[in-house]
């Protein structure tokens, strides 16, 4: 039996345009990294501001030990995921590498940045319609990757001070660098904690812009990071009619 559809549904289906932007490894990295960051921020906060000391047998009061274990485990998984994401930038589609190569030498890119800033400030009526990341999001994600590397270096530097494993020995050079600049281990901890708050601010801005674009732009955003496809919500010319 043939399936009947309304003329409106047929028209919407004919006008639908989708682009496969985020491949499965990129989406998997994104959501696993989200989980890791939430765990790292919660446990990291309590490592910096420990629970009140309680007298008693340590076997039954090993709360901070478990918090540190979860923090270190999430940090190692976070590192592996980042390395996997860097690898996929070489073997994936061109959308997978646009976060690592920011074309600051192109005038058109800076024009795109200025256009997006005006769009976010409600000074432009229409979004740019970028299929991948727009220039502002591209620059923000590139900054996030740099901050992630900084957090990995300082985090493992702190861990290396109490670890005898050879794999963490190279991170002691980070500790030595801080001592060479006149600092100490507490300074590493302070910078590491500052990085946590900066990433927290990035998350707030990232979520806001994703929801805002999903509501106000012509393209899907949040669902794209679930199914990988970026689709136009309006056919060409219909967006202007809806907005008018």
Tab-separated table of C-alpha atoms in Angstrom:
chain	number	residue	atom	x	y	z
A	1	UNK	CA	0.000	0.000	0.000
A	2	UNK	CA	1.452	3.333	-1.014
A	3	UNK	CA	1.993	5.982	1.640
A	4	UNK	CA	0.163	9.260	1.039
A	5	UNK	CA	1.653	12.578	2.054
A	6	UNK	CA	0.202	16.061	2.060
A	7	UNK	CA	1.323	18.624	-0.541
A	8	UNK	CA	2.931	20.651	2.266
A	9	UNK	CA	4.969	17.632	3.399
A	10	UNK	CA	5.991	16.881	-0.181
A	11	UNK	CA	7.120	20.483	-0.641
A	12	UNK	CA	9.124	20.444	2.597
A	13	UNK	CA	10.783	17.179	1.611
A	14	UNK	CA	11.697	18.439	-1.845
A	15	UNK	CA	13.205	21.638	-0.443
A	16	UNK	CA	15.198	19.925	2.313
A	17	UNK	CA	18.969	20.286	1.925
A	18	UNK	CA	21.359	18.485	4.275
A	19	UNK	CA	25.135	18.329	4.558
A	20	UNK	CA	27.054	15.631	6.406
A	21	UNK	CA	29.269	17.822	8.582
A	22	UNK	CA	30.253	15.986	11.760
A	23	UNK	CA	31.391	12.401	11.301
A	24	UNK	CA	30.741	9.761	13.966
A	25	UNK	CA	34.226	9.998	15.588
A	26	UNK	CA	33.842	13.783	15.927
A	27	UNK	CA	30.426	13.448	17.544
A	28	UNK	CA	31.679	10.702	19.856
A	29	UNK	CA	34.656	12.880	20.859
A	30	UNK	CA	32.356	15.830	21.529
A	31	UNK	CA	29.965	14.068	23.890
A	32	UNK	CA	32.625	12.038	25.706
A	33	UNK	CA	34.634	15.234	26.179
A	34	UNK	CA	31.552	16.954	27.595
A	35	UNK	CA	31.250	14.168	30.168
A	36	UNK	CA	34.950	14.328	31.008
A	37	UNK	CA	34.882	18.100	31.479
A	38	UNK	CA	31.897	17.931	33.818
A	39	UNK	CA	33.616	15.256	35.918
A	40	UNK	CA	36.928	17.131	35.882
A	41	UNK	CA	35.377	20.437	36.910
A	42	UNK	CA	33.343	18.981	39.782
A	43	UNK	CA	36.160	16.828	41.165
A	44	UNK	CA	38.752	19.545	40.485
A	45	UNK	CA	36.725	22.040	42.468
A	46	UNK	CA	36.707	19.766	45.510
A	47	UNK	CA	40.407	19.011	45.139
A	48	UNK	CA	41.042	22.758	45.380
A	49	UNK	CA	38.525	23.153	48.206
A	50	UNK	CA	38.675	19.809	50.049
A	51	UNK	CA	35.887	18.378	52.144
A	52	UNK	CA	36.108	19.012	55.910
A	53	UNK	CA	38.543	16.707	57.698
A	54	UNK	CA	36.869	13.936	59.676
A	55	UNK	CA	38.593	11.806	62.289
A	56	UNK	CA	38.294	8.063	61.971
A	57	UNK	CA	39.561	5.029	60.085
A	58	UNK	CA	40.812	6.086	56.632
A	59	UNK	CA	39.406	2.912	55.091
A	60	UNK	CA	35.900	4.275	55.545
A	61	UNK	CA	36.718	7.967	55.042
A	62	UNK	CA	38.680	7.832	51.786
A	63	UNK	CA	36.407	10.357	50.059
A	64	UNK	CA	39.131	12.711	48.816
A	65	UNK	CA	41.138	9.744	47.606
A	66	UNK	CA	38.220	8.592	45.475
A	67	UNK	CA	37.644	12.133	44.196
A	68	UNK	CA	41.289	12.365	43.127
A	69	UNK	CA	41.091	8.935	41.490
A	70	UNK	CA	38.048	9.952	39.452
A	71	UNK	CA	39.714	13.258	38.531
A	72	UNK	CA	42.934	11.614	37.351
A	73	UNK	CA	41.037	8.925	35.420
A	74	UNK	CA	38.860	11.518	33.670
A	75	UNK	CA	41.963	13.575	32.887
A	76	UNK	CA	43.668	10.621	31.224
A	77	UNK	CA	40.546	9.832	29.191
A	78	UNK	CA	40.285	13.522	28.249
A	79	UNK	CA	43.874	13.405	26.959
A	80	UNK	CA	43.291	10.263	24.896
A	81	UNK	CA	40.153	11.788	23.390
A	82	UNK	CA	42.015	14.970	22.432
A	83	UNK	CA	44.792	12.972	20.773
A	84	UNK	CA	42.153	10.993	18.891
A	85	UNK	CA	40.495	14.225	17.779
A	86	UNK	CA	43.808	15.575	16.483
A	87	UNK	CA	44.352	12.320	14.582
A	88	UNK	CA	40.899	12.558	13.017
A	89	UNK	CA	41.686	16.061	11.789
A	90	UNK	CA	44.160	14.417	9.393
A	91	UNK	CA	41.964	11.536	8.185
A	92	UNK	CA	38.442	12.988	8.448
A	93	UNK	CA	36.540	15.341	6.172
A	94	UNK	CA	37.499	18.996	5.781
A	95	UNK	CA	35.048	20.054	8.486
A	96	UNK	CA	37.000	17.980	11.011
A	97	UNK	CA	40.162	20.045	10.545
A	98	UNK	CA	38.754	23.577	10.307
A	99	UNK	CA	39.070	23.989	14.094
A	100	UNK	CA	42.830	23.462	13.947
A	101	UNK	CA	43.577	25.731	10.987
A	102	UNK	CA	42.282	29.248	11.579
A	103	UNK	CA	42.914	31.285	8.385
A	104	UNK	CA	43.845	34.548	10.084
A	105	UNK	CA	45.852	35.508	6.983
A	106	UNK	CA	42.671	35.770	4.896
A	107	UNK	CA	40.831	39.056	4.717
A	108	UNK	CA	37.564	37.242	4.049
A	109	UNK	CA	37.917	35.393	7.365
A	110	UNK	CA	38.212	38.644	9.311
A	111	UNK	CA	35.232	40.014	7.420
A	112	UNK	CA	33.346	36.911	8.506
A	113	UNK	CA	34.384	37.501	12.122
A	114	UNK	CA	33.076	41.069	12.004
A	115	UNK	CA	29.825	39.918	10.381
A	116	UNK	CA	29.283	37.253	13.066
A	117	UNK	CA	29.974	39.755	15.847
A	118	UNK	CA	27.298	42.040	14.401
A	119	UNK	CA	24.964	39.054	14.070
A	120	UNK	CA	25.451	38.095	17.715
A	121	UNK	CA	24.806	41.721	18.705
A	122	UNK	CA	21.525	41.688	16.734
A	123	UNK	CA	22.882	44.222	14.241
A	124	UNK	CA	22.431	41.893	11.250
A	125	UNK	CA	19.094	40.502	10.095
A	126	UNK	CA	20.360	37.260	8.590
A	127	UNK	CA	23.006	34.716	9.662
A	128	UNK	CA	25.991	34.031	7.456
A	129	UNK	CA	24.865	30.499	6.627
A	130	UNK	CA	28.215	28.756	7.149
A	131	UNK	CA	27.937	24.998	6.762
A	132	UNK	CA	30.715	24.227	9.229
A	133	UNK	CA	31.784	26.519	12.051
A	134	UNK	CA	31.444	30.240	11.511
A	135	UNK	CA	34.652	32.296	11.989
A	136	UNK	CA	33.857	33.296	15.590
A	137	UNK	CA	33.056	29.715	16.588
A	138	UNK	CA	36.162	28.536	14.750
A	139	UNK	CA	38.394	30.942	16.682
A	140	UNK	CA	36.682	30.072	19.980
A	141	UNK	CA	37.141	26.334	19.441
A	142	UNK	CA	40.779	26.847	18.475
A	143	UNK	CA	41.267	28.735	21.736
A	144	UNK	CA	39.543	25.891	23.565
A	145	UNK	CA	41.989	23.377	22.095
A	146	UNK	CA	44.932	25.502	23.200
A	147	UNK	CA	43.440	25.743	26.690
A	148	UNK	CA	42.926	21.963	26.710
A	149	UNK	CA	46.613	21.420	25.958
A	150	UNK	CA	47.504	23.860	28.748
A	151	UNK	CA	45.259	21.993	31.196
A	152	UNK	CA	46.793	18.655	30.219
A	153	UNK	CA	50.341	19.958	30.671
A	154	UNK	CA	49.692	21.582	34.050
A	155	UNK	CA	47.497	18.729	35.257
A	156	UNK	CA	50.023	16.017	34.501
A	157	UNK	CA	52.782	18.254	35.853
A	158	UNK	CA	51.017	18.247	39.223
A	159	UNK	CA	50.450	14.501	38.950
A	160	UNK	CA	54.092	13.823	38.045
A	161	UNK	CA	55.262	15.264	41.369
A	162	UNK	CA	53.765	12.256	43.156
A	163	UNK	CA	54.115	9.601	40.463
A	164	UNK	CA	57.014	7.219	39.894
A	165	UNK	CA	55.833	6.097	36.449
A	166	UNK	CA	58.253	6.949	33.641
A	167	UNK	CA	55.446	7.952	31.287
A	168	UNK	CA	54.787	11.046	33.424
A	169	UNK	CA	58.468	12.003	33.772
A	170	UNK	CA	58.449	14.426	30.779
A	171	UNK	CA	55.818	16.549	32.531
A	172	UNK	CA	58.325	17.337	35.263
A	173	UNK	CA	59.884	19.771	32.803
A	174	UNK	CA	56.717	21.826	33.222
A	175	UNK	CA	57.316	21.846	36.982
A	176	UNK	CA	60.932	22.859	36.430
A	177	UNK	CA	59.811	25.653	34.110
A	178	UNK	CA	57.615	27.130	36.847
A	179	UNK	CA	60.470	26.895	39.346
A	180	UNK	CA	62.791	28.502	36.791
A	181	UNK	CA	60.391	31.461	36.485
A	182	UNK	CA	60.380	31.884	40.264
A	183	UNK	CA	57.169	29.991	40.957
A	184	UNK	CA	56.401	26.685	42.585
A	185	UNK	CA	53.884	23.863	42.625
A	186	UNK	CA	51.196	26.112	44.104
A	187	UNK	CA	51.507	28.395	41.083
A	188	UNK	CA	50.909	25.436	38.770
A	189	UNK	CA	47.810	24.586	40.771
A	190	UNK	CA	46.592	28.202	40.582
A	191	UNK	CA	47.027	28.379	36.805
A	192	UNK	CA	45.388	24.981	36.425
A	193	UNK	CA	42.423	26.149	38.483
A	194	UNK	CA	42.180	29.404	36.517
A	195	UNK	CA	42.032	27.312	33.361
A	196	UNK	CA	39.084	25.425	34.840
A	197	UNK	CA	37.125	28.647	35.286
A	198	UNK	CA	38.021	29.849	31.779
A	199	UNK	CA	36.787	26.574	30.291
A	200	UNK	CA	33.646	26.937	32.390
A	201	UNK	CA	33.073	30.377	30.864
A	202	UNK	CA	33.687	28.907	27.408
A	203	UNK	CA	31.077	26.197	28.043
A	204	UNK	CA	28.469	28.801	28.999
A	205	UNK	CA	29.160	30.826	25.855
A	206	UNK	CA	29.269	27.703	23.686
A	207	UNK	CA	25.905	26.426	24.912
A	208	UNK	CA	24.322	29.875	24.575
A	209	UNK	CA	25.516	30.351	20.991
A	210	UNK	CA	24.477	26.821	19.982
A	211	UNK	CA	20.942	27.283	21.328
A	212	UNK	CA	20.725	30.805	19.891
A	213	UNK	CA	21.807	29.668	16.430
A	214	UNK	CA	19.417	26.712	16.524
A	215	UNK	CA	16.540	29.113	17.209
A	216	UNK	CA	17.459	32.127	15.081
A	217	UNK	CA	19.423	30.772	12.120
A	218	UNK	CA	18.234	28.843	9.100
A	219	UNK	CA	20.306	25.741	9.929
A	220	UNK	CA	20.137	22.995	12.512
A	221	UNK	CA	22.869	23.159	15.159
A	222	UNK	CA	22.237	20.970	18.209
A	223	UNK	CA	20.808	18.050	16.238
A	224	UNK	CA	23.831	18.255	13.933
A	225	UNK	CA	26.064	17.122	16.789
A	226	UNK	CA	23.726	14.149	17.292
A	227	UNK	CA	23.103	12.878	13.762
A	228	UNK	CA	25.957	14.633	11.948
A	229	UNK	CA	23.764	16.361	9.347
A	230	UNK	CA	23.299	20.111	9.021
A	231	UNK	CA	19.952	20.829	7.415
A	232	UNK	CA	18.230	23.978	6.221
A	233	UNK	CA	15.022	24.562	8.147
A	234	UNK	CA	13.603	26.826	5.448
A	235	UNK	CA	13.700	26.572	1.692
A	236	UNK	CA	15.506	29.290	-0.204
A	237	UNK	CA	13.462	32.464	-0.043
A	238	UNK	CA	11.074	31.212	2.633
A	239	UNK	CA	13.221	32.462	5.495
A	240	UNK	CA	12.753	36.031	4.322
A	241	UNK	CA	8.985	35.555	4.164
A	242	UNK	CA	8.937	34.101	7.671
A	243	UNK	CA	11.016	37.000	9.020
A	244	UNK	CA	9.004	39.701	7.271
